[in-house]
Short mmCIF file of N, CA, C and O in Angstrom, two decimals:
data_model
loop_
_atom_site.label_atom_id
_atom_site.label_comp_id
_atom_site.label_asym_id
_atom_site.label_seq_id
_atom_site.Cartn_x
_atom_site.Cartn_y
_atom_site.Cartn_z
N MET J 1 -27.53 62.22 40.47
CA MET J 1 -27.56 60.79 40.79
C MET J 1 -27.64 60.01 39.48
O MET J 1 -28.40 60.36 38.59
N SER J 2 -26.86 58.95 39.38
CA SER J 2 -26.89 58.14 38.16
C SER J 2 -28.19 57.35 38.08
O SER J 2 -28.84 57.07 39.08
N VAL J 3 -28.54 56.99 36.87
CA VAL J 3 -29.78 56.24 36.66
C VAL J 3 -29.71 54.86 37.32
O VAL J 3 -30.71 54.34 37.79
N ILE J 4 -28.52 54.29 37.42
CA ILE J 4 -28.37 53.00 38.08
C ILE J 4 -28.67 53.14 39.57
O ILE J 4 -29.35 52.29 40.16
N LEU J 5 -28.20 54.23 40.19
CA LEU J 5 -28.52 54.47 41.60
C LEU J 5 -30.02 54.69 41.79
O LEU J 5 -30.60 54.22 42.77
N GLU J 6 -30.65 55.39 40.86
CA GLU J 6 -32.10 55.59 40.92
C GLU J 6 -32.81 54.24 40.87
O GLU J 6 -33.76 54.00 41.62
N LEU J 7 -32.35 53.38 39.96
CA LEU J 7 -32.95 52.06 39.83
C LEU J 7 -32.73 51.22 41.09
O LEU J 7 -33.63 50.51 41.54
N GLU J 8 -31.56 51.33 41.68
CA GLU J 8 -31.28 50.61 42.93
C GLU J 8 -32.21 51.07 44.05
O GLU J 8 -32.68 50.26 44.84
N LYS J 9 -32.49 52.37 44.11
CA LYS J 9 -33.41 52.89 45.13
C LYS J 9 -34.81 52.33 44.94
O LYS J 9 -35.48 51.94 45.91
N ILE J 10 -35.27 52.26 43.70
CA ILE J 10 -36.59 51.69 43.44
C ILE J 10 -36.60 50.20 43.77
O ILE J 10 -37.56 49.68 44.32
N THR J 11 -35.52 49.52 43.45
CA THR J 11 -35.40 48.09 43.78
C THR J 11 -35.51 47.88 45.29
O THR J 11 -36.20 46.97 45.75
N ASP J 12 -34.84 48.74 46.05
CA ASP J 12 -34.93 48.66 47.51
C ASP J 12 -36.36 48.86 47.99
O ASP J 12 -36.83 48.15 48.88
N LYS J 13 -37.07 49.83 47.39
CA LYS J 13 -38.48 50.06 47.74
C LYS J 13 -39.33 48.83 47.43
O LYS J 13 -40.21 48.46 48.20
N MET J 14 -39.08 48.22 46.29
CA MET J 14 -39.85 47.04 45.89
C MET J 14 -39.65 45.90 46.88
O MET J 14 -40.62 45.24 47.27
N ASN J 15 -38.42 45.67 47.26
CA ASN J 15 -38.14 44.57 48.18
C ASN J 15 -38.61 44.86 49.60
O ASN J 15 -38.97 43.95 50.34
N ALA J 16 -38.64 46.14 49.97
CA ALA J 16 -39.13 46.51 51.30
C ALA J 16 -40.65 46.38 51.39
O ALA J 16 -41.21 46.12 52.46
N ASN J 17 -41.32 46.57 50.25
CA ASN J 17 -42.78 46.47 50.20
C ASN J 17 -43.17 45.71 48.93
O ASN J 17 -43.58 46.32 47.94
N PRO J 18 -43.04 44.39 48.93
CA PRO J 18 -43.24 43.61 47.71
C PRO J 18 -44.70 43.35 47.32
O PRO J 18 -44.97 42.53 46.44
N ALA J 19 -45.63 44.05 47.91
CA ALA J 19 -47.05 43.80 47.66
C ALA J 19 -47.41 43.83 46.17
O ALA J 19 -48.25 43.05 45.72
N HIS J 20 -46.75 44.69 45.39
CA HIS J 20 -47.09 44.83 43.97
C HIS J 20 -46.32 43.87 43.07
O HIS J 20 -46.58 43.81 41.87
N ILE J 21 -45.37 43.12 43.63
CA ILE J 21 -44.59 42.20 42.80
C ILE J 21 -44.65 40.76 43.30
O ILE J 21 -44.21 39.86 42.59
N GLU J 22 -45.19 40.54 44.49
CA GLU J 22 -45.13 39.20 45.07
C GLU J 22 -45.88 38.14 44.26
O GLU J 22 -45.54 36.97 44.32
N ASN J 23 -46.88 38.54 43.49
CA ASN J 23 -47.63 37.58 42.68
C ASN J 23 -47.24 37.59 41.21
O ASN J 23 -47.88 36.93 40.40
N GLU J 24 -46.20 38.34 40.88
CA GLU J 24 -45.73 38.39 39.50
C GLU J 24 -44.95 37.12 39.16
O GLU J 24 -44.29 36.54 40.02
N LYS J 25 -45.03 36.73 37.90
CA LYS J 25 -44.23 35.60 37.43
C LYS J 25 -42.75 35.99 37.44
O LYS J 25 -42.41 37.16 37.36
N ASP J 26 -41.89 35.00 37.51
CA ASP J 26 -40.46 35.24 37.41
C ASP J 26 -40.17 35.74 36.00
O ASP J 26 -40.58 35.12 35.02
N ARG J 27 -39.48 36.88 35.92
CA ARG J 27 -39.20 37.50 34.63
C ARG J 27 -37.87 38.23 34.67
O ARG J 27 -37.42 38.66 35.72
N ILE J 28 -37.31 38.41 33.48
CA ILE J 28 -36.10 39.22 33.34
C ILE J 28 -36.39 40.29 32.30
O ILE J 28 -36.74 39.99 31.16
N PHE J 29 -36.23 41.54 32.72
CA PHE J 29 -36.38 42.69 31.84
C PHE J 29 -34.98 43.23 31.57
O PHE J 29 -34.27 43.60 32.51
N GLN J 30 -34.57 43.29 30.32
CA GLN J 30 -33.26 43.83 29.95
C GLN J 30 -33.44 45.28 29.55
O GLN J 30 -34.31 45.61 28.75
N VAL J 31 -32.64 46.16 30.12
CA VAL J 31 -32.64 47.57 29.74
C VAL J 31 -31.26 47.90 29.19
O VAL J 31 -30.26 47.76 29.89
N GLU J 32 -31.23 48.26 27.93
CA GLU J 32 -29.98 48.63 27.26
C GLU J 32 -29.86 50.15 27.34
O GLU J 32 -30.52 50.87 26.59
N LEU J 33 -29.07 50.62 28.29
CA LEU J 33 -28.90 52.06 28.48
C LEU J 33 -27.73 52.55 27.63
O LEU J 33 -26.64 51.97 27.66
N LYS J 34 -27.97 53.61 26.90
CA LYS J 34 -26.95 54.12 25.97
C LYS J 34 -25.65 54.48 26.68
O LYS J 34 -24.57 54.15 26.22
N GLU J 35 -25.75 55.17 27.82
CA GLU J 35 -24.55 55.62 28.51
C GLU J 35 -24.06 54.63 29.57
O GLU J 35 -22.86 54.42 29.72
N SER J 36 -24.96 54.04 30.31
CA SER J 36 -24.58 53.18 31.44
C SER J 36 -24.42 51.71 31.09
O SER J 36 -23.90 50.94 31.88
N GLY J 37 -24.89 51.31 29.92
CA GLY J 37 -24.78 49.92 29.52
C GLY J 37 -25.98 49.09 29.94
O GLY J 37 -26.95 49.60 30.47
N PRO J 38 -25.89 47.78 29.73
CA PRO J 38 -27.04 46.90 29.98
C PRO J 38 -27.22 46.58 31.47
O PRO J 38 -26.25 46.42 32.20
N VAL J 39 -28.47 46.50 31.86
CA VAL J 39 -28.83 46.09 33.22
C VAL J 39 -30.12 45.28 33.13
O VAL J 39 -30.97 45.56 32.28
N GLN J 40 -30.21 44.26 33.95
CA GLN J 40 -31.42 43.45 33.98
C GLN J 40 -32.15 43.70 35.30
O GLN J 40 -31.52 43.77 36.36
N ILE J 41 -33.45 43.81 35.19
CA ILE J 41 -34.32 43.86 36.36
C ILE J 41 -34.91 42.46 36.45
O ILE J 41 -35.66 42.04 35.57
N VAL J 42 -34.53 41.73 37.47
CA VAL J 42 -34.91 40.33 37.61
C VAL J 42 -35.95 40.19 38.70
O VAL J 42 -35.69 40.50 39.86
N LEU J 43 -37.15 39.76 38.33
CA LEU J 43 -38.19 39.44 39.29
C LEU J 43 -38.16 37.93 39.50
O LEU J 43 -38.28 37.17 38.54
N LYS J 44 -37.98 37.54 40.75
CA LYS J 44 -37.92 36.12 41.04
C LYS J 44 -38.45 35.86 42.44
O LYS J 44 -37.96 36.46 43.41
N GLU J 45 -39.46 35.01 42.52
CA GLU J 45 -40.05 34.59 43.79
C GLU J 45 -40.47 35.78 44.64
O GLU J 45 -40.25 35.82 45.85
N GLY J 46 -41.09 36.77 44.01
CA GLY J 46 -41.63 37.91 44.74
C GLY J 46 -40.61 38.93 45.19
O GLY J 46 -40.91 39.83 45.96
N LYS J 47 -39.40 38.83 44.69
CA LYS J 47 -38.33 39.78 45.01
C LYS J 47 -37.74 40.28 43.69
O LYS J 47 -37.94 39.68 42.64
N VAL J 48 -36.98 41.35 43.78
CA VAL J 48 -36.35 41.91 42.60
C VAL J 48 -34.87 42.16 42.89
O VAL J 48 -34.50 42.51 44.01
N HIS J 49 -34.04 41.92 41.89
CA HIS J 49 -32.63 42.27 42.00
C HIS J 49 -32.12 42.70 40.63
O HIS J 49 -32.78 42.47 39.62
N LEU J 50 -30.98 43.33 40.63
CA LEU J 50 -30.38 43.84 39.40
C LEU J 50 -29.14 43.05 39.05
O LEU J 50 -28.42 42.59 39.93
N GLU J 51 -28.92 42.90 37.76
CA GLU J 51 -27.70 42.28 37.25
C GLU J 51 -27.19 43.15 36.12
O GLU J 51 -27.99 43.77 35.41
N THR J 52 -25.89 43.19 35.94
CA THR J 52 -25.33 43.96 34.83
C THR J 52 -24.83 43.01 33.76
O THR J 52 -24.59 41.84 34.02
N GLY J 53 -24.69 43.54 32.56
CA GLY J 53 -24.24 42.73 31.43
C GLY J 53 -25.41 42.28 30.58
O GLY J 53 -26.55 42.64 30.83
N HIS J 54 -25.10 41.51 29.58
CA HIS J 54 -26.12 41.04 28.64
C HIS J 54 -26.64 39.67 29.07
O HIS J 54 -25.93 38.89 29.69
N THR J 55 -27.87 39.40 28.69
CA THR J 55 -28.43 38.08 28.92
C THR J 55 -29.29 37.68 27.73
O THR J 55 -29.90 38.54 27.09
N ASP J 56 -29.32 36.44 27.43
CA ASP J 56 -30.19 35.92 26.37
C ASP J 56 -31.52 35.46 26.95
O ASP J 56 -32.40 35.05 26.23
N ARG J 57 -31.65 35.54 28.28
CA ARG J 57 -32.85 35.04 28.94
C ARG J 57 -33.97 36.07 29.04
O ARG J 57 -35.07 35.74 29.42
N ALA J 58 -33.68 37.32 28.73
CA ALA J 58 -34.68 38.38 28.87
C ALA J 58 -35.83 38.17 27.88
O ALA J 58 -35.62 37.83 26.73
N GLU J 59 -37.05 38.37 28.38
CA GLU J 59 -38.23 38.23 27.53
C GLU J 59 -38.53 39.52 26.77
O GLU J 59 -39.25 39.51 25.79
N VAL J 60 -37.99 40.62 27.27
CA VAL J 60 -38.17 41.91 26.61
C VAL J 60 -36.92 42.74 26.84
O VAL J 60 -36.28 42.65 27.89
N LYS J 61 -36.55 43.50 25.83
CA LYS J 61 -35.41 44.41 25.93
C LYS J 61 -35.87 45.81 25.58
O LYS J 61 -36.50 46.03 24.56
N LEU J 62 -35.54 46.74 26.48
CA LEU J 62 -35.82 48.15 26.25
C LEU J 62 -34.51 48.83 25.94
O LEU J 62 -33.51 48.62 26.64
N LYS J 63 -34.49 49.65 24.89
CA LYS J 63 -33.29 50.38 24.53
C LYS J 63 -33.61 51.86 24.58
O LYS J 63 -34.56 52.32 23.93
N MET J 64 -32.82 52.60 25.39
CA MET J 64 -33.04 54.04 25.52
C MET J 64 -31.81 54.68 26.14
O MET J 64 -30.93 53.99 26.65
N ASN J 65 -31.79 56.00 26.13
CA ASN J 65 -30.68 56.67 26.80
C ASN J 65 -30.98 56.78 28.29
O ASN J 65 -32.11 56.56 28.74
N ASP J 66 -29.96 57.11 29.05
CA ASP J 66 -30.09 57.17 30.50
C ASP J 66 -31.13 58.19 30.95
O ASP J 66 -31.89 57.96 31.88
N GLN J 67 -31.17 59.33 30.27
CA GLN J 67 -32.11 60.39 30.65
C GLN J 67 -33.56 59.92 30.49
O GLN J 67 -34.39 60.15 31.36
N ASN J 68 -33.86 59.25 29.39
CA ASN J 68 -35.22 58.74 29.19
C ASN J 68 -35.58 57.68 30.22
O ASN J 68 -36.70 57.64 30.72
N PHE J 69 -34.62 56.82 30.57
CA PHE J 69 -34.90 55.79 31.56
C PHE J 69 -35.11 56.42 32.93
O PHE J 69 -36.00 56.02 33.68
N SER J 70 -34.34 57.45 33.26
CA SER J 70 -34.54 58.17 34.51
C SER J 70 -35.94 58.77 34.55
O SER J 70 -36.63 58.69 35.57
N SER J 71 -36.36 59.35 33.44
CA SER J 71 -37.72 59.91 33.35
C SER J 71 -38.77 58.82 33.52
O SER J 71 -39.80 59.03 34.18
N LEU J 72 -38.53 57.64 32.96
CA LEU J 72 -39.45 56.51 33.12
C LEU J 72 -39.55 56.11 34.59
O LEU J 72 -40.64 55.89 35.11
N LEU J 73 -38.41 56.03 35.26
CA LEU J 73 -38.40 55.65 36.67
C LEU J 73 -39.17 56.66 37.54
O LEU J 73 -39.77 56.28 38.53
N LYS J 74 -39.15 57.91 37.13
CA LYS J 74 -39.83 58.97 37.88
C LYS J 74 -41.29 59.16 37.46
O LYS J 74 -42.00 59.96 38.03
N GLY J 75 -41.70 58.44 36.41
CA GLY J 75 -43.07 58.58 35.92
C GLY J 75 -43.27 59.79 35.04
O GLY J 75 -44.40 60.21 34.79
N ASN J 76 -42.18 60.34 34.51
CA ASN J 76 -42.26 61.55 33.70
C ASN J 76 -42.07 61.30 32.21
O ASN J 76 -41.97 62.25 31.45
N LEU J 77 -42.02 60.05 31.79
CA LEU J 77 -41.80 59.74 30.38
C LEU J 77 -43.11 59.26 29.76
O LEU J 77 -43.73 58.32 30.25
N ASN J 78 -43.51 59.92 28.69
CA ASN J 78 -44.64 59.44 27.92
C ASN J 78 -44.09 58.36 27.00
O ASN J 78 -43.45 58.64 25.99
N THR J 79 -44.30 57.11 27.39
CA THR J 79 -43.68 56.00 26.66
C THR J 79 -44.19 55.88 25.23
O THR J 79 -43.45 55.47 24.34
N THR J 80 -45.43 56.26 24.99
CA THR J 80 -45.97 56.20 23.63
C THR J 80 -45.22 57.17 22.73
O THR J 80 -44.80 56.80 21.64
N VAL J 81 -45.05 58.40 23.20
CA VAL J 81 -44.32 59.40 22.42
C VAL J 81 -42.86 58.96 22.24
O VAL J 81 -42.31 59.05 21.14
N ALA J 82 -42.24 58.48 23.31
CA ALA J 82 -40.85 58.02 23.22
C ALA J 82 -40.71 56.89 22.21
O ALA J 82 -39.76 56.87 21.42
N PHE J 83 -41.65 55.96 22.22
CA PHE J 83 -41.61 54.84 21.28
C PHE J 83 -41.80 55.33 19.84
O PHE J 83 -41.07 54.93 18.95
N MET J 84 -42.76 56.21 19.64
CA MET J 84 -43.07 56.70 18.30
C MET J 84 -41.94 57.57 17.71
O MET J 84 -41.78 57.62 16.50
N THR J 85 -41.19 58.24 18.59
CA THR J 85 -40.13 59.13 18.11
C THR J 85 -38.74 58.48 18.14
O THR J 85 -37.75 59.12 17.84
N GLY J 86 -38.67 57.22 18.56
CA GLY J 86 -37.40 56.50 18.56
C GLY J 86 -36.61 56.64 19.85
O GLY J 86 -35.50 56.13 19.94
N GLY J 87 -37.15 57.33 20.84
CA GLY J 87 -36.46 57.49 22.12
C GLY J 87 -36.53 56.25 22.98
O GLY J 87 -35.84 56.13 23.99
N LEU J 88 -37.39 55.32 22.59
CA LEU J 88 -37.55 54.04 23.27
C LEU J 88 -37.75 52.98 22.21
O LEU J 88 -38.63 53.10 21.36
N LYS J 89 -36.92 51.96 22.25
CA LYS J 89 -37.06 50.83 21.33
C LYS J 89 -37.32 49.59 22.17
O LYS J 89 -36.71 49.42 23.22
N VAL J 90 -38.22 48.75 21.69
CA VAL J 90 -38.59 47.55 22.42
C VAL J 90 -38.37 46.34 21.52
O VAL J 90 -38.82 46.32 20.38
N GLU J 91 -37.67 45.35 22.07
CA GLU J 91 -37.49 44.07 21.38
C GLU J 91 -38.13 43.00 22.24
O GLU J 91 -37.89 42.95 23.45
N GLY J 92 -38.93 42.15 21.64
CA GLY J 92 -39.58 41.10 22.40
C GLY J 92 -41.02 41.46 22.73
O GLY J 92 -41.67 42.20 22.00
N ASN J 93 -41.48 40.97 23.83
CA ASN J 93 -42.88 41.09 24.25
C ASN J 93 -43.20 42.49 24.73
O ASN J 93 -42.85 42.87 25.85
N ILE J 94 -43.87 43.28 23.89
CA ILE J 94 -44.19 44.66 24.25
C ILE J 94 -45.14 44.72 25.44
O ILE J 94 -45.10 45.66 26.23
N GLY J 95 -45.96 43.70 25.62
CA GLY J 95 -46.84 43.65 26.77
C GLY J 95 -46.05 43.62 28.08
O GLY J 95 -46.47 44.21 29.07
N LEU J 96 -44.91 42.95 28.07
CA LEU J 96 -44.06 42.93 29.26
C LEU J 96 -43.40 44.28 29.51
O LEU J 96 -43.17 44.66 30.66
N ALA J 97 -43.11 45.01 28.45
CA ALA J 97 -42.57 46.36 28.62
C ALA J 97 -43.60 47.24 29.32
O ALA J 97 -43.27 48.00 30.23
N LEU J 98 -44.84 47.10 28.93
CA LEU J 98 -45.92 47.84 29.59
C LEU J 98 -46.11 47.38 31.03
O LEU J 98 -46.39 48.18 31.92
N LYS J 99 -45.93 46.10 31.27
CA LYS J 99 -46.03 45.54 32.63
C LYS J 99 -44.95 46.14 33.52
O LYS J 99 -45.22 46.52 34.66
N LEU J 100 -43.73 46.25 33.01
CA LEU J 100 -42.65 46.85 33.77
C LEU J 100 -42.98 48.29 34.12
O LEU J 100 -42.80 48.73 35.25
N GLN J 101 -43.50 49.03 33.15
CA GLN J 101 -43.89 50.43 33.40
C GLN J 101 -44.95 50.49 34.50
O GLN J 101 -44.88 51.32 35.39
N GLU J 102 -45.92 49.61 34.44
CA GLU J 102 -46.99 49.55 35.45
C GLU J 102 -46.42 49.28 36.84
O GLU J 102 -46.80 49.92 37.82
N ILE J 103 -45.51 48.34 36.94
CA ILE J 103 -44.89 48.01 38.22
C ILE J 103 -44.08 49.21 38.75
O ILE J 103 -44.20 49.57 39.92
N LEU J 104 -43.28 49.82 37.89
CA LEU J 104 -42.45 50.94 38.31
C LEU J 104 -43.30 52.10 38.82
O LEU J 104 -42.93 52.78 39.79
N LYS J 105 -44.44 52.35 38.18
CA LYS J 105 -45.32 53.43 38.61
C LYS J 105 -45.76 53.25 40.07
O LYS J 105 -45.94 54.23 40.78
N LYS J 106 -45.94 52.03 40.49
CA LYS J 106 -46.41 51.77 41.84
C LYS J 106 -45.36 52.06 42.90
O LYS J 106 -45.68 52.13 44.08
N TYR J 107 -44.12 52.22 42.48
CA TYR J 107 -43.03 52.44 43.44
C TYR J 107 -42.37 53.81 43.29
O TYR J 107 -41.31 54.05 43.85
N GLN J 108 -43.00 54.71 42.58
CA GLN J 108 -42.41 56.05 42.40
C GLN J 108 -42.60 56.89 43.64
O GLN J 108 -43.49 56.77 44.39
#
């Protein structure tokens, strides 16, 4: 299964049970995937949707390969190790990158 399909499945879970995102501020998380290209995870009004392509509106950008992002979605990526070894690069608000990880963990 492609990482985009994995992300779509988690997005469906989030929207079916928005308890963990309904009080979150509206945000755009940009994920620059090495193989699949850019995708945004958009939280807006307690719902989440995906957009493809680049945006200048993202508050944080994560850059990684598809395999590492798949591991992140499954809760199997040690983000500290990935960051320290270059497998994960963060541009912008690193606190929001951690927030995204926290949200994703609740829907694994």
